[in-house]
Amino acid sequence: MTDKTTVLSDAFGRKIEYLRLSVTDRCDLRCAYCMPKDFDGYEEPANWLSFDEIERVLRLFASRGLSRVRLTGGEPLLRNRIADLAGRIRAIPGIDDLSLSTNGTQLVKHARPLKEAGVTRLNVSLDTLQPARFAAITRRDALKEVLAGLKTARETGFAPIKINMVWLAGTNDDELEAMIAFCRDGGFILRLIETMPMGETGRNSQFASLQPLMASLKTRFGLIDGLIPGGGPARYLVTPDGKFSVGFITPMSQHFCATCNRVRLTVDGMLHLCLGQEDRLDLRQLMRDGESDESILTAIQTAIDRKPERHEFSEHPEKIIRVMSSTGG
Ligand code: SAM
Ligand code: SF4
């Protein structure tokens, strides 16, 4: 049962109710803004949290008010028996929202088992609808698989499905209209994302602020501010009749740190308090040292007390050496 008197909260009064769980740091794509082409700094399997360890950590968090979990990676569908893990997480009292971020290449195979296991919402990354461009951005010719995966997910009953499009100046910024049409026709919710300077790959990406685009969409189509459920950082613009919406994730041009309600757990059991700093708590070590639930909970709260007020991506873009795929986006 959730003990509301001891809900996890940080020094700035932000309640921590959302955890992004990276279940693997491996991926079958190599998106240029995320993973170095020849990346080989993977965690040893011996260091991966087991399903029992993951469940233990999440039960502890849930006993202190955590209600939402997102499975991510790397590519989460590469972790063996991912649907079994989803089912175990969904059965934890208090966790009532389980979502998953995927590149979609393996969704044809996994959509149904994930739905049956209780995954409620899906985010699928898709930066372009052009096969050659897809291959250039992700370094793999897999657009067909992703589109088939989206179709299967929709037929399986996932709704809403959000499409995450990283906005890359000079690469895919001529595809907005095509992507809007694709999402409108397919019943997907489009979200545009600014790149963050995570590792060399993130720093070398073609960043462009989304603010000019937001302003022009408001005037061109009369879009107004709207709300779409999710608990994440996106701001949405919607048509006055509510039939069309587009989301914006703007960590750089207008950060959302004041309402940050989340922490991240990596595949090797590191609890990261903020994407924009290296401070972490080694939960794997604590568990494998035989620490009690009570002492682990104390360590978690002490770490959350150190959660910084905001990231410093603009002031110190050189600060983060971790790439996004090893932290969990
Ligand atoms: N592989 C899955 C996927 O691509 O959706 C899940 C992990 S991926 C790291 C999660 C999200 O992070 C994706 O939407 C991806 O586009 C985003 N991402 C990766 N690197 C990024 C960066 N440098 N800046 C902003 N977003 C990034
Ligand atoms: Fe893989 Fe997702 Fe990173 Fe692309 S964004 S390389 S799909 S982890």
Short mmCIF file of C-alpha atoms and ligand atoms in Angstrom, two decimals:
data_model
loop_
_atom_site.label_atom_id
_atom_site.label_comp_id
_atom_site.label_asym_id
_atom_site.label_seq_id
_atom_site.Cartn_x
_atom_site.Cartn_y
_atom_site.Cartn_z
CA MET A 1 0.00 0.00 0.00
CA THR A 2 1.26 3.50 -0.77
CA ASP A 3 2.20 5.40 2.33
CA LYS A 4 1.20 8.94 1.39
CA THR A 5 3.09 10.42 4.33
CA THR A 6 6.38 9.25 2.88
CA VAL A 7 5.94 9.96 -0.81
CA LEU A 8 9.34 10.46 -2.47
CA SER A 9 9.97 14.12 -3.11
CA ASP A 10 13.06 16.22 -3.73
CA ALA A 11 14.52 19.34 -2.15
CA PHE A 12 12.41 21.51 -4.48
CA GLY A 13 9.13 19.86 -3.51
CA ARG A 14 8.81 17.85 -6.72
CA LYS A 15 7.11 14.48 -6.19
CA ILE A 16 8.85 11.57 -7.88
CA GLU A 17 6.13 9.38 -9.29
CA TYR A 18 7.60 8.32 -12.64
CA LEU A 19 10.54 6.02 -13.36
CA ARG A 20 12.12 5.31 -16.72
CA LEU A 21 13.57 1.84 -16.68
CA SER A 22 16.25 1.00 -19.21
CA VAL A 23 16.11 -2.77 -19.66
CA THR A 24 19.08 -2.97 -22.02
CA ASP A 25 21.77 -0.67 -23.39
CA ARG A 26 21.87 -2.58 -26.69
CA CYS A 27 20.14 -1.53 -29.86
CA ASP A 28 19.59 -2.80 -33.39
CA LEU A 29 19.77 0.76 -34.79
CA ARG A 30 22.52 3.37 -34.50
CA CYS A 31 20.66 6.70 -34.64
CA ALA A 32 23.30 9.32 -35.39
CA TYR A 33 22.21 11.65 -32.53
CA CYS A 34 22.11 8.79 -29.99
CA MET A 35 24.69 6.02 -30.42
CA PRO A 36 28.19 6.15 -31.89
CA LYS A 37 28.38 4.04 -35.07
CA ASP A 38 30.94 1.60 -33.63
CA PHE A 39 29.78 1.75 -30.01
CA ASP A 40 31.12 -1.15 -27.95
CA GLY A 41 30.86 0.09 -24.37
CA TYR A 42 28.04 -2.26 -23.41
CA GLU A 43 27.42 -3.45 -19.89
CA GLU A 44 28.39 -7.03 -19.10
CA PRO A 45 25.29 -9.26 -18.69
CA ALA A 46 26.47 -10.09 -15.15
CA ASN A 47 25.86 -6.43 -14.30
CA TRP A 48 22.33 -6.30 -15.71
CA LEU A 49 19.65 -6.14 -13.06
CA SER A 50 17.73 -9.41 -13.02
CA PHE A 51 13.93 -9.32 -13.23
CA ASP A 52 13.81 -10.09 -9.49
CA GLU A 53 16.08 -7.13 -8.75
CA ILE A 54 14.06 -4.82 -11.01
CA GLU A 55 10.85 -5.91 -9.33
CA ARG A 56 12.33 -5.34 -5.89
CA VAL A 57 13.41 -1.78 -6.73
CA LEU A 58 10.06 -0.95 -8.31
CA ARG A 59 8.13 -2.36 -5.35
CA LEU A 60 10.17 -0.14 -3.04
CA PHE A 61 9.49 2.91 -5.21
CA ALA A 62 5.80 2.03 -5.50
CA SER A 63 5.56 1.82 -1.70
CA ARG A 64 6.56 5.51 -1.74
CA GLY A 65 4.14 6.75 -4.38
CA LEU A 66 5.62 5.72 -7.74
CA SER A 67 2.72 5.13 -10.12
CA ARG A 68 4.19 5.28 -13.64
CA VAL A 69 6.93 3.26 -15.30
CA ARG A 70 8.27 3.53 -18.83
CA LEU A 71 10.30 0.67 -20.32
CA THR A 72 13.08 1.98 -22.50
CA GLY A 73 16.69 1.34 -23.51
CA GLY A 74 18.67 0.95 -25.80
CA GLU A 75 15.98 -0.96 -27.59
CA PRO A 76 13.78 -2.56 -24.90
CA LEU A 77 12.37 -5.21 -27.23
CA LEU A 78 15.86 -6.74 -27.42
CA ARG A 79 15.70 -7.80 -23.75
CA ASN A 80 14.71 -11.45 -23.51
CA ARG A 81 11.22 -12.09 -22.10
CA ILE A 82 10.36 -8.41 -22.04
CA ALA A 83 6.63 -9.17 -21.91
CA ASP A 84 7.15 -11.32 -18.78
CA LEU A 85 8.90 -8.38 -17.14
CA ALA A 86 6.08 -6.06 -18.19
CA GLY A 87 3.54 -8.40 -16.58
CA ARG A 88 5.52 -8.50 -13.32
CA ILE A 89 5.74 -4.71 -13.19
CA ARG A 90 2.06 -4.28 -13.96
CA ALA A 91 1.20 -6.56 -11.04
CA ILE A 92 2.97 -4.28 -8.52
CA PRO A 93 0.35 -2.50 -6.40
CA GLY A 94 0.37 1.23 -7.10
CA ILE A 95 1.87 1.06 -10.60
CA ASP A 96 -1.09 1.82 -12.80
CA ASP A 97 0.62 3.16 -15.91
CA LEU A 98 3.17 1.09 -17.81
CA SER A 99 4.38 2.48 -21.12
CA LEU A 100 7.17 1.60 -23.52
CA SER A 101 9.46 3.51 -25.89
CA THR A 102 10.66 1.55 -28.90
CA ASN A 103 12.21 2.04 -32.30
CA GLY A 104 9.49 -0.28 -33.60
CA THR A 105 11.66 -2.69 -35.60
CA GLN A 106 10.41 -5.70 -33.61
CA LEU A 107 6.88 -4.60 -32.81
CA VAL A 108 5.25 -7.05 -35.21
CA LYS A 109 6.45 -9.86 -32.96
CA HIS A 110 6.04 -8.14 -29.58
CA ALA A 111 2.95 -5.92 -29.78
CA ARG A 112 0.40 -8.53 -28.73
CA PRO A 113 2.35 -10.11 -25.83
CA LEU A 114 3.11 -6.62 -24.50
CA LYS A 115 -0.52 -5.60 -24.68
CA GLU A 116 -1.57 -8.80 -22.94
CA ALA A 117 1.05 -8.18 -20.25
CA GLY A 118 -0.55 -4.84 -19.45
CA VAL A 119 1.54 -2.25 -21.29
CA THR A 120 -0.85 0.67 -21.61
CA ARG A 121 0.86 3.10 -23.94
CA LEU A 122 3.47 3.02 -26.71
CA ASN A 123 5.90 5.63 -28.03
CA VAL A 124 7.53 4.76 -31.32
CA SER A 125 10.54 6.65 -32.66
CA LEU A 126 10.24 7.61 -36.30
CA ASP A 127 12.22 10.53 -37.71
CA THR A 128 11.41 10.16 -41.39
CA LEU A 129 9.10 8.39 -43.83
CA GLN A 130 11.77 8.18 -46.53
CA PRO A 131 13.61 4.82 -46.69
CA ALA A 132 17.00 6.23 -47.76
CA ARG A 133 16.84 8.95 -45.14
CA PHE A 134 15.79 6.44 -42.48
CA ALA A 135 18.84 4.35 -43.35
CA ALA A 136 21.08 7.43 -43.20
CA ILE A 137 19.78 8.53 -39.78
CA THR A 138 19.59 5.09 -38.13
CA ARG A 139 22.36 3.39 -40.15
CA ARG A 140 19.99 0.53 -40.95
CA ASP A 141 17.51 -0.03 -43.74
CA ALA A 142 14.55 -0.87 -41.51
CA LEU A 143 11.75 1.60 -42.27
CA LYS A 144 9.54 -1.19 -43.63
CA GLU A 145 9.76 -3.14 -40.38
CA VAL A 146 8.93 -0.07 -38.31
CA LEU A 147 5.87 0.78 -40.42
CA ALA A 148 4.68 -2.83 -40.20
CA GLY A 149 5.24 -2.72 -36.45
CA LEU A 150 3.15 0.43 -36.12
CA LYS A 151 0.34 -1.18 -38.07
CA THR A 152 0.42 -4.30 -35.88
CA ALA A 153 0.47 -2.20 -32.71
CA ARG A 154 -2.55 -0.23 -33.83
CA GLU A 155 -4.43 -3.39 -34.79
CA THR A 156 -3.55 -4.88 -31.40
CA GLY A 157 -5.43 -2.02 -29.81
CA PHE A 158 -2.70 0.27 -28.51
CA ALA A 159 -4.13 3.78 -28.29
CA PRO A 160 -2.84 6.34 -28.26
CA ILE A 161 0.41 5.54 -30.04
CA LYS A 162 2.78 8.49 -29.97
CA ILE A 163 5.34 8.99 -32.71
CA ASN A 164 8.57 10.62 -31.53
CA MET A 165 10.32 12.55 -34.29
CA VAL A 166 13.68 14.06 -33.44
CA TRP A 167 13.87 17.37 -35.26
CA LEU A 168 17.13 17.50 -37.20
CA ALA A 169 18.02 20.73 -38.96
CA GLY A 170 18.86 20.11 -42.58
CA THR A 171 17.97 16.40 -42.39
CA ASN A 172 14.24 15.89 -41.76
CA ASP A 173 12.92 19.42 -41.21
CA ASP A 174 11.24 19.35 -44.64
CA GLU A 175 9.01 16.43 -43.56
CA LEU A 176 6.65 18.07 -41.12
CA GLU A 177 3.67 18.13 -43.48
CA ALA A 178 4.26 14.50 -44.55
CA MET A 179 4.58 13.38 -40.96
CA ILE A 180 1.46 15.28 -39.89
CA ALA A 181 -0.51 13.64 -42.71
CA PHE A 182 0.86 10.20 -41.80
CA CYS A 183 -0.09 10.62 -38.14
CA ARG A 184 -3.50 12.10 -38.87
CA ASP A 185 -4.34 9.25 -41.28
CA GLY A 186 -2.98 6.57 -38.96
CA GLY A 187 -4.49 7.96 -35.76
CA PHE A 188 -1.07 8.57 -34.19
CA ILE A 189 -0.01 11.52 -32.03
CA LEU A 190 3.04 13.31 -33.40
CA ARG A 191 5.67 14.70 -31.04
CA LEU A 192 8.69 16.68 -32.14
CA ILE A 193 11.83 16.53 -30.01
CA GLU A 194 14.83 18.86 -29.74
CA THR A 195 18.17 17.07 -29.58
CA MET A 196 20.09 17.17 -26.32
CA PRO A 197 23.89 17.18 -25.97
CA MET A 198 24.07 13.67 -24.53
CA GLY A 199 27.56 12.38 -25.34
CA GLU A 200 29.49 13.24 -28.51
CA THR A 201 26.64 11.97 -30.68
CA GLY A 202 24.08 14.28 -29.08
CA ARG A 203 26.46 17.24 -29.20
CA ASN A 204 27.19 16.67 -32.89
CA SER A 205 23.50 16.43 -33.82
CA GLN A 206 21.83 19.11 -35.91
CA PHE A 207 20.04 20.97 -33.14
CA ALA A 208 17.30 23.44 -34.02
CA SER A 209 14.98 25.20 -31.59
CA LEU A 210 11.33 24.22 -32.03
CA GLN A 211 10.06 27.63 -30.86
CA PRO A 212 9.81 29.23 -34.35
CA LEU A 213 7.94 26.17 -35.61
CA MET A 214 5.49 26.27 -32.69
CA ALA A 215 4.77 29.95 -33.33
CA SER A 216 4.20 29.42 -37.04
CA LEU A 217 1.87 26.41 -36.48
CA LYS A 218 -0.20 28.50 -34.08
CA THR A 219 -0.74 31.25 -36.62
CA ARG A 220 -1.05 29.03 -39.72
CA PHE A 221 -3.58 26.57 -38.28
CA GLY A 222 -5.00 28.47 -35.30
CA LEU A 223 -3.64 25.84 -32.90
CA ILE A 224 -4.16 26.39 -29.17
CA ASP A 225 -2.55 24.92 -26.05
CA GLY A 226 -3.96 21.50 -25.19
CA LEU A 227 -3.49 18.59 -22.84
CA ILE A 228 -2.82 14.95 -23.75
CA PRO A 229 -2.45 12.38 -20.93
CA GLY A 230 1.03 10.97 -20.37
CA GLY A 231 2.73 12.57 -17.39
CA GLY A 232 5.78 13.42 -19.50
CA PRO A 233 7.32 16.71 -20.54
CA ALA A 234 5.55 17.32 -23.88
CA ARG A 235 3.51 20.46 -24.50
CA TYR A 236 0.71 20.03 -26.98
CA LEU A 237 -0.89 22.32 -29.54
CA VAL A 238 -4.34 21.27 -30.73
CA THR A 239 -6.90 22.45 -33.25
CA PRO A 240 -9.88 24.16 -31.56
CA ASP A 241 -12.08 21.13 -32.41
CA GLY A 242 -9.53 18.88 -30.67
CA LYS A 243 -9.25 16.61 -33.72
CA PHE A 244 -5.57 17.22 -34.41
CA SER A 245 -2.68 17.68 -32.02
CA VAL A 246 1.08 17.89 -32.13
CA GLY A 247 3.43 17.68 -29.16
CA PHE A 248 6.72 19.47 -28.54
CA ILE A 249 9.51 18.30 -26.28
CA THR A 250 11.81 21.28 -25.87
CA PRO A 251 14.51 20.45 -23.31
CA MET A 252 16.79 23.07 -24.82
CA SER A 253 14.70 26.06 -25.87
CA GLN A 254 12.19 25.90 -22.99
CA HIS A 255 13.12 23.35 -20.38
CA PHE A 256 10.52 21.69 -18.16
CA CYS A 257 12.68 20.99 -15.10
CA ALA A 258 10.36 22.80 -12.66
CA THR A 259 7.75 20.06 -13.14
CA CYS A 260 10.18 17.13 -13.42
CA ASN A 261 8.65 14.13 -11.67
CA ARG A 262 11.01 11.40 -12.83
CA VAL A 263 14.20 9.46 -12.26
CA ARG A 264 15.93 6.88 -14.42
CA LEU A 265 17.20 3.38 -13.66
CA THR A 266 19.79 1.95 -16.04
CA VAL A 267 20.22 -1.70 -16.98
CA ASP A 268 23.18 -1.98 -14.55
CA GLY A 269 21.14 -0.65 -11.65
CA MET A 270 22.29 2.98 -11.50
CA LEU A 271 19.62 5.40 -10.38
CA HIS A 272 20.10 8.66 -12.29
CA LEU A 273 18.45 11.69 -10.78
CA CYS A 274 18.67 13.89 -13.87
CA LEU A 275 19.57 13.35 -17.53
CA GLY A 276 21.80 16.40 -17.32
CA GLN A 277 24.22 15.32 -14.60
CA GLU A 278 26.38 12.32 -13.78
CA ASP A 279 25.35 11.90 -10.11
CA ARG A 280 23.85 8.47 -9.47
CA LEU A 281 23.05 5.87 -6.84
CA ASP A 282 24.34 2.32 -7.32
CA LEU A 283 21.28 0.26 -6.43
CA ARG A 284 22.75 -2.95 -7.84
CA GLN A 285 25.61 -2.83 -5.34
CA LEU A 286 23.26 -2.16 -2.44
CA MET A 287 21.05 -5.11 -3.37
CA ARG A 288 23.94 -7.48 -4.02
CA ASP A 289 25.54 -6.43 -0.72
CA GLY A 290 22.40 -7.70 1.01
CA GLU A 291 21.09 -4.34 2.23
CA SER A 292 17.59 -4.35 3.73
CA ASP A 293 14.57 -2.74 2.04
CA GLU A 294 14.59 -0.04 4.70
CA SER A 295 18.21 0.90 4.10
CA ILE A 296 17.74 0.89 0.32
CA LEU A 297 14.71 3.17 0.69
CA THR A 298 16.75 5.53 2.86
CA ALA A 299 19.50 5.58 0.21
CA ILE A 300 16.93 6.31 -2.51
CA GLN A 301 15.45 9.23 -0.58
CA THR A 302 18.92 10.59 0.20
CA ALA A 303 19.79 10.44 -3.51
CA ILE A 304 16.53 12.12 -4.50
CA ASP A 305 17.34 14.93 -2.06
CA ARG A 306 20.31 15.63 -4.37
CA LYS A 307 18.21 15.86 -7.55
CA PRO A 308 19.33 19.12 -9.13
CA GLU A 309 16.93 21.96 -9.80
CA ARG A 310 17.56 21.84 -13.56
CA HIS A 311 19.85 20.52 -16.24
CA GLU A 312 22.67 22.66 -17.62
CA PHE A 313 22.67 21.48 -21.22
CA SER A 314 22.88 25.03 -22.56
CA GLU A 315 25.50 26.35 -20.10
CA HIS A 316 27.64 23.18 -20.08
CA PRO A 317 26.87 21.11 -23.20
CA GLU A 318 30.18 19.25 -22.71
CA LYS A 319 29.15 17.92 -19.29
CA ILE A 320 27.42 14.63 -20.11
CA ILE A 321 29.59 11.89 -21.55
CA ARG A 322 26.90 9.17 -21.36
CA VAL A 323 25.04 8.57 -24.61
CA MET A 324 21.26 8.44 -24.57
CA SER A 325 21.07 4.71 -25.36
CA SER A 326 22.94 3.79 -22.17
CA THR A 327 20.91 6.10 -19.93
CA GLY A 328 17.43 5.39 -21.25
CA GLY A 329 15.54 8.10 -23.10
N1 SAM B 1 15.24 2.69 -28.70
C1 SAM B 1 14.02 3.29 -28.25
C2 SAM B 1 13.59 4.42 -29.14
O1 SAM B 1 14.36 4.80 -30.01
O2 SAM B 1 12.48 4.90 -28.96
C3 SAM B 1 14.09 3.76 -26.81
C4 SAM B 1 15.34 4.43 -26.34
S1 SAM B 1 15.71 5.98 -27.14
C5 SAM B 1 17.21 6.42 -26.31
C6 SAM B 1 14.45 7.02 -26.45
C7 SAM B 1 14.26 8.34 -27.12
O3 SAM B 1 15.43 9.13 -26.96
C8 SAM B 1 13.98 8.28 -28.62
O4 SAM B 1 12.77 8.94 -28.90
C9 SAM B 1 15.14 9.01 -29.23
O5 SAM B 1 14.76 9.69 -30.37
C10 SAM B 1 15.56 9.94 -28.11
N2 SAM B 1 16.95 10.42 -28.20
C11 SAM B 1 18.07 9.71 -28.38
N3 SAM B 1 19.16 10.52 -28.37
C12 SAM B 1 18.71 11.77 -28.19
C13 SAM B 1 19.32 13.05 -28.10
N4 SAM B 1 20.64 13.20 -28.19
N5 SAM B 1 18.52 14.13 -27.90
C14 SAM B 1 17.17 13.99 -27.82
N6 SAM B 1 16.53 12.82 -27.89
C15 SAM B 1 17.28 11.72 -28.08
FE1 SF4 B 2 18.60 2.86 -30.63
FE2 SF4 B 2 16.60 4.39 -29.75
FE3 SF4 B 2 19.15 5.27 -29.64
FE4 SF4 B 2 17.99 5.01 -32.00
S1 SF4 B 2 17.34 6.40 -30.35
S2 SF4 B 2 20.05 4.29 -31.46
S3 SF4 B 2 16.68 3.27 -31.70
S4 SF4 B 2 18.32 3.58 -28.51
#
